[in-house]
XYZ file of C-alpha atoms in Angstrom:
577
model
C 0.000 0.000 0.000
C 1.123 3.714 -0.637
C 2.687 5.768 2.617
C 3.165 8.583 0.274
C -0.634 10.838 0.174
C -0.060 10.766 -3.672
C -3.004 10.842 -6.548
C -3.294 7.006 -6.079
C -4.012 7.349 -2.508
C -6.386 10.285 -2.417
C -8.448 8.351 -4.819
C -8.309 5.336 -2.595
C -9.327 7.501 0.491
C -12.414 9.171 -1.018
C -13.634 5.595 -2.282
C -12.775 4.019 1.549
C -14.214 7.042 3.813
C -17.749 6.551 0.965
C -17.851 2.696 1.809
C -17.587 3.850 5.430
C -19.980 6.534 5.825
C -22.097 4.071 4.030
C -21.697 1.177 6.248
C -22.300 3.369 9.444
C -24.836 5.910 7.993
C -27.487 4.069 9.897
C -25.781 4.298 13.052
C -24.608 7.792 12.690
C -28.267 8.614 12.206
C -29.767 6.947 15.134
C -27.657 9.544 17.042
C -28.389 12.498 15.339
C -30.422 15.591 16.770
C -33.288 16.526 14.050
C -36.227 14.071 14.254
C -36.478 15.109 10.641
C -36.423 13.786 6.623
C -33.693 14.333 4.914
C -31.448 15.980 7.221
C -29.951 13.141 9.278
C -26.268 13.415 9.661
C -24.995 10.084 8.432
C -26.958 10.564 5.259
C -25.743 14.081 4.934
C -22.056 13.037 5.363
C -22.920 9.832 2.925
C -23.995 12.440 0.426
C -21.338 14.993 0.698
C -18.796 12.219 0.572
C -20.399 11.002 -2.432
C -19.948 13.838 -4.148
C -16.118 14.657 -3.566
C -15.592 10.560 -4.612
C -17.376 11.570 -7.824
C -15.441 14.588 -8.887
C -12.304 12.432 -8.065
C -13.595 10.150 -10.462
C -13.966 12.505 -12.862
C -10.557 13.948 -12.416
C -9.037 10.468 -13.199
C -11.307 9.665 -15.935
C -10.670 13.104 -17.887
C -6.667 13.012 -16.960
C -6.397 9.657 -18.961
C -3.917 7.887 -19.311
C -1.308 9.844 -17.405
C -4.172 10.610 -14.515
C -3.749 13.493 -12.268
C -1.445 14.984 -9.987
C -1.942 14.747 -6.116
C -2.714 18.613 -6.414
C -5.243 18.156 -9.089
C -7.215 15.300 -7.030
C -7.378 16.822 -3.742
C -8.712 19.908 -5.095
C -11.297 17.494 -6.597
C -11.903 15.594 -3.296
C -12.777 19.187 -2.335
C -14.573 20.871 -4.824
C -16.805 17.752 -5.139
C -17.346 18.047 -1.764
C -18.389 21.775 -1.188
C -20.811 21.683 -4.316
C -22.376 18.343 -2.829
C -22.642 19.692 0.640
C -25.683 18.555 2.792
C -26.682 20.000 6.151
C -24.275 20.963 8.539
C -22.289 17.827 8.784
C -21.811 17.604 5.450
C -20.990 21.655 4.893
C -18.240 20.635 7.620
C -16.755 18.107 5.977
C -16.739 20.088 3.120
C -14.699 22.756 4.725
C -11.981 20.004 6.504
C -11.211 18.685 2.943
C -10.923 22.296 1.543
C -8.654 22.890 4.496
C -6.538 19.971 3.487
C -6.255 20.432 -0.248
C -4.771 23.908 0.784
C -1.849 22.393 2.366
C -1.433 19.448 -0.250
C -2.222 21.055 -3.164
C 0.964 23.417 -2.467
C 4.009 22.687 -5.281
C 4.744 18.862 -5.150
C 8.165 19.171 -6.395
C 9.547 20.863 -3.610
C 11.733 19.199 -1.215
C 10.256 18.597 2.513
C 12.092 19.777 5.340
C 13.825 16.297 5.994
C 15.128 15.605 2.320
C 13.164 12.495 2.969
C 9.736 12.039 0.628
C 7.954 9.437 3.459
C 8.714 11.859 6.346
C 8.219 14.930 3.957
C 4.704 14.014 3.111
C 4.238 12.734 6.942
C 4.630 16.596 7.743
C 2.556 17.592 4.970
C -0.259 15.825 5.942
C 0.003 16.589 9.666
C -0.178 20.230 8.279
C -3.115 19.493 6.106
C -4.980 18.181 9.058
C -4.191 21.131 11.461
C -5.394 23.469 8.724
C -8.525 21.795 8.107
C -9.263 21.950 12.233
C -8.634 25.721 12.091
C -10.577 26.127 8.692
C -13.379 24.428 10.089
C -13.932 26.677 13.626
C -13.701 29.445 11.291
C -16.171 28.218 8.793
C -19.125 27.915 12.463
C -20.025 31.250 13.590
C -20.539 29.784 17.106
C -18.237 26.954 17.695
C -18.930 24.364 20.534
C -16.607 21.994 22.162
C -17.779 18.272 22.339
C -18.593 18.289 18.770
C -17.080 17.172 15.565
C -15.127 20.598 15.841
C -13.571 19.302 18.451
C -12.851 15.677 17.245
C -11.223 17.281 13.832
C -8.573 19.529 16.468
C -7.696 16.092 18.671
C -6.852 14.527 15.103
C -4.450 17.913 14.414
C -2.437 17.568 17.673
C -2.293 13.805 17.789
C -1.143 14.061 13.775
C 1.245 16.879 14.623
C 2.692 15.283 17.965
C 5.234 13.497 16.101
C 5.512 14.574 12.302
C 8.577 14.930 12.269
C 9.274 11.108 12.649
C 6.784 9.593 10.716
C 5.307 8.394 7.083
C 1.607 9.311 6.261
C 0.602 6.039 6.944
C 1.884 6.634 10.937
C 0.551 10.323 10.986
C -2.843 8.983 9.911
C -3.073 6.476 12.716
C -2.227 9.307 14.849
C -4.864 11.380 13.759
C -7.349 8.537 13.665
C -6.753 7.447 17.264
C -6.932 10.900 18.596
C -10.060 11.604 17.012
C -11.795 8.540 18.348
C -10.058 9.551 22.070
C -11.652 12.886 21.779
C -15.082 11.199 20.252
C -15.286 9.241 23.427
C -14.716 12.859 25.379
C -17.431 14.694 23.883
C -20.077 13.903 25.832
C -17.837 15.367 29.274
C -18.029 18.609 27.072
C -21.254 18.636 25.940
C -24.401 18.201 28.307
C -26.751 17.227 26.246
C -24.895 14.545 24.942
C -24.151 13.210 28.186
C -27.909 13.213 29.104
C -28.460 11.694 25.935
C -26.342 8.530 26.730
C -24.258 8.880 22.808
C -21.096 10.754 21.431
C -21.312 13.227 18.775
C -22.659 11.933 15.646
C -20.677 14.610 13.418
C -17.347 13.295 15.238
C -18.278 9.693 14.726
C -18.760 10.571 11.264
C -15.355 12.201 11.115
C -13.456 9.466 12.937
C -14.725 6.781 10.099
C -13.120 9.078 7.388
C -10.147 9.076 9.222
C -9.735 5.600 9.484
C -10.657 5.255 5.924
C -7.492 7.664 5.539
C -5.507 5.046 7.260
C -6.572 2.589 5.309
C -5.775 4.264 2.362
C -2.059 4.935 3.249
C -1.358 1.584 5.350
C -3.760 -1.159 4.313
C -4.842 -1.398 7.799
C -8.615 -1.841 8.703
C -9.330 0.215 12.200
C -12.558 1.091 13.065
C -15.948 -0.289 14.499
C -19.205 -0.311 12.861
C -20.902 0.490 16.071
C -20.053 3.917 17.810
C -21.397 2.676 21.163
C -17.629 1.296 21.354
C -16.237 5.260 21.987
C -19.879 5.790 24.294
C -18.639 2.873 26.234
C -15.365 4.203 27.036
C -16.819 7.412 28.589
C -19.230 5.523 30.610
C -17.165 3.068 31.883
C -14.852 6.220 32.858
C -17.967 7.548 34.380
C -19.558 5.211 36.572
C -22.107 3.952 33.464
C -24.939 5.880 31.347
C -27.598 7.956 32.761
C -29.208 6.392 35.724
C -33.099 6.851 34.366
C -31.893 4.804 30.999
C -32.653 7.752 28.837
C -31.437 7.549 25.566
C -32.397 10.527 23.369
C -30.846 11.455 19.877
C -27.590 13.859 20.183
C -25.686 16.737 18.514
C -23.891 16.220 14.908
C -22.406 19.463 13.679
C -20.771 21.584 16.028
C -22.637 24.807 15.585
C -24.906 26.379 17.660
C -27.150 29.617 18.312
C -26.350 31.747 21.203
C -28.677 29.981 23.650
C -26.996 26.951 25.657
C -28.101 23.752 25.208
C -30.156 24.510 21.412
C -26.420 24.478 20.040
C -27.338 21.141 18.879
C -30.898 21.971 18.262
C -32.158 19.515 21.312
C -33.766 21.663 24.609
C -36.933 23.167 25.716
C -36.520 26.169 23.728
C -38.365 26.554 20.232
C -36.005 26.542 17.146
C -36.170 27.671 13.628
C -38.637 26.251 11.437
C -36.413 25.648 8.406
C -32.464 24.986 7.096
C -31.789 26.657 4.149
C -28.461 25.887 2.119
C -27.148 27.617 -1.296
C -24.136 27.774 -3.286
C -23.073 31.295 -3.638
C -20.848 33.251 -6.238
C -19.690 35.673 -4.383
C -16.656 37.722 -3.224
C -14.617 37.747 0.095
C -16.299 41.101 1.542
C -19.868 40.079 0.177
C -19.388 37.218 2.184
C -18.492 38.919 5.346
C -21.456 41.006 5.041
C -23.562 37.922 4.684
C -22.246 35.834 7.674
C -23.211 38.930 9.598
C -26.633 39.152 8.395
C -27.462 35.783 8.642
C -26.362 35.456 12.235
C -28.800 37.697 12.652
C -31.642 35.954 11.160
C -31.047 31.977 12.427
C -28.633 29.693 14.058
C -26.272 26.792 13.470
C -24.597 29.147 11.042
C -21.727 27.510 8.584
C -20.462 29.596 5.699
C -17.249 27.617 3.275
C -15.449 27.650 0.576
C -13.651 30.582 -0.938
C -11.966 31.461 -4.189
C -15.316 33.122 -5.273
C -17.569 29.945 -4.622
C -19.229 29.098 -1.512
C -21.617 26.645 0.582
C -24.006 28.794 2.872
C -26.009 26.523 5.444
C -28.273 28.227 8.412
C -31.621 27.889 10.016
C -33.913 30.328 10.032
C -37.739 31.257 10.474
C -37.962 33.402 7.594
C -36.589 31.084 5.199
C -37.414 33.741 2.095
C -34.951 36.801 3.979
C -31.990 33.998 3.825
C -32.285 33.709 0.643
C -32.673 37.170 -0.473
C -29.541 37.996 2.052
C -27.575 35.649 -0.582
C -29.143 37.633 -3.575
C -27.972 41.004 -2.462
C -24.323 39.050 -1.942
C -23.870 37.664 -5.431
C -25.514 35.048 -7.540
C -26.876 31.423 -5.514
C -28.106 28.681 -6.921
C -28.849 25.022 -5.886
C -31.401 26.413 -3.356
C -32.883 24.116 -0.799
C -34.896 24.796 1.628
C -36.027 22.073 3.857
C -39.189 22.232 6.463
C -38.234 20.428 9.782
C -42.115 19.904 10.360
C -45.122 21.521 12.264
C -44.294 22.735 15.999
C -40.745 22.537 17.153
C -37.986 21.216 14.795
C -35.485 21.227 17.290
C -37.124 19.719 20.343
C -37.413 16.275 21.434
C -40.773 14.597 20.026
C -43.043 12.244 21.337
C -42.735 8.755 19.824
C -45.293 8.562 17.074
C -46.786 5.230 15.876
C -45.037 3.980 13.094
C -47.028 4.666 9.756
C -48.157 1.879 8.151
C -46.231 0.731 4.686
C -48.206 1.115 1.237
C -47.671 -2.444 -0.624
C -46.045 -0.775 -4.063
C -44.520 2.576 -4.607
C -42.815 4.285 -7.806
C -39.398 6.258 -7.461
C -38.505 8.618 -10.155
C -35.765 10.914 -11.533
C -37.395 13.932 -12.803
C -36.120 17.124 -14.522
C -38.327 20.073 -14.335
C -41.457 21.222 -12.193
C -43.708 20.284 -14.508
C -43.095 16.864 -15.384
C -42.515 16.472 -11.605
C -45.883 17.193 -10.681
C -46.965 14.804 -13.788
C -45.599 11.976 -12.015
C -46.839 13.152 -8.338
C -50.012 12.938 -9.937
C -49.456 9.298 -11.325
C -48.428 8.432 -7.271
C -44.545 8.540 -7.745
C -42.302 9.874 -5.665
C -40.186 12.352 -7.488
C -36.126 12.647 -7.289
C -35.604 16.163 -8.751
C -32.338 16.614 -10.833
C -31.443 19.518 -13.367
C -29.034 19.770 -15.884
C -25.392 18.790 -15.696
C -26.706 17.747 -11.619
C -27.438 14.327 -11.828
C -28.563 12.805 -8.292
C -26.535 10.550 -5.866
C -27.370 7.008 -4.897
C -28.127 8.035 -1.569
C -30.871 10.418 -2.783
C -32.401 7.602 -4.445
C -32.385 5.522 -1.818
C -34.006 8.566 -0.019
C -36.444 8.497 -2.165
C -36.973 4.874 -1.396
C -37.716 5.388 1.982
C -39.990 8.416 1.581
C -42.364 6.180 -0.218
C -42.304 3.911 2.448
C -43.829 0.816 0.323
C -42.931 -2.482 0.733
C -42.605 -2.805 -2.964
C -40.652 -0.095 -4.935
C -40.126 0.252 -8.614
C -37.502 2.196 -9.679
C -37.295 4.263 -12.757
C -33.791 6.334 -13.474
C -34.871 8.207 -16.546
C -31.276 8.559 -17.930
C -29.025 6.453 -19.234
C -26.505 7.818 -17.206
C -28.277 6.952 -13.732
C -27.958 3.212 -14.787
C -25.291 2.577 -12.158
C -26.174 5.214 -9.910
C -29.988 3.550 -10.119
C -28.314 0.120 -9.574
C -26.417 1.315 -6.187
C -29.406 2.788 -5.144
C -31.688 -0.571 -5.374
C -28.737 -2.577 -3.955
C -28.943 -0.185 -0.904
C -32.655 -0.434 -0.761
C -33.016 -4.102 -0.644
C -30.339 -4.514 2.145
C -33.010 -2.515 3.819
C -35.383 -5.020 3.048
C -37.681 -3.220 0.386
C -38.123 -5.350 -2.763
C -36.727 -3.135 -5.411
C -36.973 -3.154 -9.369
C -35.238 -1.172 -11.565
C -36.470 -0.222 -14.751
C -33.816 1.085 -16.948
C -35.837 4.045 -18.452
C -33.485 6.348 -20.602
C -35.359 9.307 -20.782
C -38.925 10.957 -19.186
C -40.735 9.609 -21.835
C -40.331 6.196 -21.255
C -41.254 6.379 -17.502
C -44.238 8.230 -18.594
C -44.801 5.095 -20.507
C -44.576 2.826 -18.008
C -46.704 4.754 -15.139
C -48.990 4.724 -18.150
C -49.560 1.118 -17.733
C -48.742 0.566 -13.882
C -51.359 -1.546 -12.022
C -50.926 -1.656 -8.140
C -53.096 -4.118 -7.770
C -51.304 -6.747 -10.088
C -48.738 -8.688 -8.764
C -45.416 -7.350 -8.452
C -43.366 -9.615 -11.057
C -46.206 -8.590 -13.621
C -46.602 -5.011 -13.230
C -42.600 -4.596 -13.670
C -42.809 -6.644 -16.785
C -45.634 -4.741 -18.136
C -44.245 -1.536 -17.615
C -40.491 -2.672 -18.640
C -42.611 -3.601 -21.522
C -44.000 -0.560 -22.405
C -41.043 1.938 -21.910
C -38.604 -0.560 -24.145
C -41.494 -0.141 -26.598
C -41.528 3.624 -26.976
C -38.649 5.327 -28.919
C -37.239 8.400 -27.488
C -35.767 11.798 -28.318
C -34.788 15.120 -27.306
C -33.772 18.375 -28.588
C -31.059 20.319 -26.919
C -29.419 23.722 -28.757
C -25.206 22.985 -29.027
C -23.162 25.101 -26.401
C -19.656 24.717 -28.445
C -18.206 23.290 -31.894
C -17.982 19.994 -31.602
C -18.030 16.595 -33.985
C -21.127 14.488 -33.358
C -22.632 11.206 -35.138
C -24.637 13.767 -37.473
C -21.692 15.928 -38.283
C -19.804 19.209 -36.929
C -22.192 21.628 -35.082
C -21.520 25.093 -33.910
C -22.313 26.900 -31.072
C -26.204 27.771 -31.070
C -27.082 24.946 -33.139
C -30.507 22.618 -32.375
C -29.356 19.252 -31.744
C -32.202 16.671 -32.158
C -30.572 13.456 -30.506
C -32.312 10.077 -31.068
C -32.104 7.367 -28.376
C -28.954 9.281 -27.530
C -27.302 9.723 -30.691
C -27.227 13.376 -32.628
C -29.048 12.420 -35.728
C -30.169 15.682 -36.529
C -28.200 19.261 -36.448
C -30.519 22.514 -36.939
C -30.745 25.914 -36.603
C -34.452 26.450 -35.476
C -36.209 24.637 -32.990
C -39.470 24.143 -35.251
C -37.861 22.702 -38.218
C -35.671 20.261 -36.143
C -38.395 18.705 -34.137
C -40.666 17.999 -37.567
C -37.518 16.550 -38.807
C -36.899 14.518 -35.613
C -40.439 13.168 -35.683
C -40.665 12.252 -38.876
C -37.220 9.940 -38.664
C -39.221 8.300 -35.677
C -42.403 7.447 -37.053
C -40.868 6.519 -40.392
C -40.386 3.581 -38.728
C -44.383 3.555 -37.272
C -45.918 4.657 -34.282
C -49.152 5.525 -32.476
C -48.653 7.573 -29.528
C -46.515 10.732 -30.008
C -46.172 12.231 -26.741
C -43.917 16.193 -26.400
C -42.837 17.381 -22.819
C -42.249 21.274 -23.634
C -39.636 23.180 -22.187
C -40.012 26.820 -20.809
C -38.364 27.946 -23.894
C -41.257 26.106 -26.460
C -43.905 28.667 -27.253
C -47.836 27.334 -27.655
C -46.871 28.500 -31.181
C -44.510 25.619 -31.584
C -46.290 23.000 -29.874
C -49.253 23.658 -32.131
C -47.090 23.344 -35.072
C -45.581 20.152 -34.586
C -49.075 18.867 -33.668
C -50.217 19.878 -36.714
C -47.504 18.295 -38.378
C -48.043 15.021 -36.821
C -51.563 15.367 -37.672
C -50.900 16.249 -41.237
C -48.051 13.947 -42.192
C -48.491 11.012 -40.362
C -52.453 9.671 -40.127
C -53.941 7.846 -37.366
C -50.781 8.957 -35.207
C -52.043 10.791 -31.310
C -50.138 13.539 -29.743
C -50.217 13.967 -26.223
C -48.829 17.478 -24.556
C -47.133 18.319 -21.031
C -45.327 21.324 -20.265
C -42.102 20.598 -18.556
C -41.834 23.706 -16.305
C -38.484 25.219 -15.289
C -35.355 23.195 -15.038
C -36.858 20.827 -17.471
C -34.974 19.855 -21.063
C -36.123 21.979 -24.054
C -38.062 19.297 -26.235
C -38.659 15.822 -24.856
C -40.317 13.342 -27.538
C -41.751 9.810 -27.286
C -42.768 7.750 -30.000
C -45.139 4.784 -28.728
């Protein structure tokens, strides 16, 4: 195995600390404060993790053959991760691996300290790891000890203790076993951990990348699955867990609002009603401005990134002021703005009874408002994605969840999703939901199916039937060129209407009228019944009554069926049944 933190290993890391967070998502969640969907800390730091692995993916797969430097793919690991940031676990992870990448992203040519590359790169990383620590405290507006804050500085001092005599597989073990040391601290520092009976979910989080880390550099395996093994150390140290056998959900993230024990979110007091994350374009003093402003408005407060892009995450009542603060501070995008439910989202609940399961359920990728409330209609849950933003596995398997059925099928939408959509179903079944995945390559086809779904028939059948019906209906889609480039249809220039068939350019246009009539009637040269057009924003009523009419007039006995896409969506979808 490597000792050097080279390419190789970076790759390695981001693909072990993934498989990690995976494996002990579950448990990470089961001690996280927000009784809430969607914002449970192992899924957020599954997620975020998920995206920095991706983007180091990329790296490799667009640096072929000679594959990136160590520079190149750290600042990959990072980048992935700040764009994929979820909640405030996930924003803090973000901001540790942008922390790192500063330090090992400087010039790999130069000669370390100790003329020695092992022991160079052992003092590299031990700096990498102290600057994420101080990276992340500044990245919280209102730090708090006993949280993953404080599990990230333990891994700096053990890592730094002895860099001087060490390889990066030695520094990492370091790191690793002062994390989980401090882990099985944090609930002496935080009370309502201790009175929850659990360590900090953020840190436990944080102490299974680091041993991923250490895998990565020494081919050791270190770590438990369970992180009762650090909450046993502090209660054996303490004369045992809280004497009423209270075991309530603790802290993950290691911010906090001014008032004690809601730093977490769990106390008496109310809390805001929703978390609110962006990217932001923006510059240095804009952001400045904002943190101010939005420590106004909220708490649990974590601003990162730099370098002109940045991951905003608060919580706030007035979820449409946060928002507009980031308007007035530049340009952001990737809005979400979560709900934590009626009453208080930060206190304690009462158990509720467990909601019965539907029998079947359909889980879809959608692009665009309109064809998202299309399928709500049709009783699918809807996966949003928008161009060039595909979604992660672990939204999927969100997704899964949400409907809550003991049957789920599964349609991707894009042929891209295929393995993505695969992950995502393997996930899901080790859950024990029955899963099929229908590999539908475009909207149009899982219109098809849903078109012929029949809850009441039994499982086997209805997935053939619809698999059926969405291999049976051809598919295209119109998309306008945004460079020169050489396609299966020829060389098209920037501007240019693309009409792709199954995937394929097949036609290259200048208007968006003409190409469609000429994309249609390549489709249902071949025959047809059912034409079916999904309209983007862009698509005047002008349009769509002209290609009806052409439909109508060059091809008899041939339907047309309409839907308006709605923002976000592609410019022309088309289906040929």
């Amino acid at each position: 195995m490597p000792q050097n933190l080279d390419a190789v290993a970076i790759r390695a890391w981001s693909a072990l600390a993934l498989d990690a967070l995976g494996q002990a998502r579950e448990e990470i969640d089961a001690i996280n404060v927000y009784p809430v969907a969607d914002a449970d800390t192992g899924t957020n730091l599954y997620l975020t993790m998920e995206s920095a692995t991706r983007a180091v993916d990329a790296v490799f797969t667009g640096l072929e053959p000679a594959g990136p430097t160590r520079a190149e793919a750290v600042r990959a690991l990072a980048h992935g991760a700040l764009i994929g940031a979820r909640g405030n676990s996930g924003t803090i992870l973000a901001q540790l691996l942008r922390g790192m990448a500063q330090v090992l992203s400087d010039d790999e040519s130069a000669p370390g300290p100790a003329g020695d590359a092992p022991h160079a790169d052992g003092e590299r990383l031990a700096l990498a790891l102290r600057r994420a620590a101080q990276s992340a405290y500044q990245a919280v507006a209102h730090p708090v000890e006993g949280t993953v804050l404080t599990v990230a500085r333990a891994a700096a001092e053990a890592a730094g203790a002895g860099r001087q005599a060490a390889d990066c597989g030695a520094v990492a073990r370091a790191a690793y076993d002062g994390a989980r040391a401090a882990l099985a601290a944090t609930p002496d520092q935080l009370a309502v951990l201790g009175r929850a009976g659990v360590v900090d979910a953020g840190g436990r989080g944080l102490v299974a990348v680091l041993g991923a880390l250490v895998g990565a550099l020494s081919g050791e395996r270190v770590g438990a699955r369970n992180p009762a093994a650090a909450w046993n150390t502090w209660t054996s140290a303490n004369g045992g867990p809280r004497p009423d056998g209270h075991a309530r959900v603790a802290g993950a993230d290691g911010t906090a609002s001014p008032a004690a024990e809601c730093a977490e979110g769990v106390g008496s007091g109310a809390g805001p009603a929703f978390e609110v994350i962006y990217l932001l374009e923006a510059d240095d003093d804009a952001v400045a401005r904002l943190r101010t402003r939005l420590d106004a408005l909220g708490d649990s407060l974590v601003v990162v990134g730099g370098d002109g892009l940045w991951n905003v995450h608060v919580h706030v009542d007035d979820a449409g002021a946060a928002v507009e603060a980031g308007v007035e501070a530049g340009r952001p995008y990737r809005i979400r703005i979560t709900h934590f439910g009626l009453g208080d989202a930060h206190a304690v609940r009462a158990a509720q009874p467990p909601r019965e399961r539907a029998q079947r359920g359909i889980v879809a990728v959608v692009r665009g408002e309109g064809l998202g409330g299309l399928y709500a209609e049709a009783g699918a849950t809807t996966v949003p994605a928008r161009a060039g933003e595909p979604p992660a596995s672990g939204e999927l398997v969100q997704a899964v969840r949400r409907a809550h059925a003991r049957e789920v099928v599964l349609l991707p939408n894009d042929a891209e999703l295929r393995h993505t959509a695969a992950a995502a179903a393997e996930q899901a079944r080790s859950e024990g939901v029955r899963v099929a995945l229908i590999p539908t390559r475009s909207p149009v086809q899982g219109i098809a199916a849903l078109a012929v779904h029949e809850p009441d028939r039994r499982f086997d059948e209805d997935v053939v039937a619809m698999t059926a019906a969405a291999g049976a209906t051809r598919y295209a889609e119109l998309a306008v060129a945004e460079r020169q480039s050489w396609t299966s249809a020829g060389i098209c220039q920037a501007g240019d209407v693309l009409g792709l068939i199954d995937g394929d350019v097949a036609v290259i246009g200048t208007k968006v009228p003409a190409t469609a009539e000429v994309v249609l009637d390549r489709m249902l040269a071949a025959g047809g019944e059912m034409v079916t057009l999904v309209l983007g924003e862009e698509v005047s009523d002008d349009v769509a009554e002209r290609l009806q009419k052409h439909v109508r007039d060059s091809h008899l006995a041939v339907d047309t069926v309409l839907y308006r896409g709605g923002p976000q969506s592609a410019l022309l979808l088309i289906g040929v049944e």
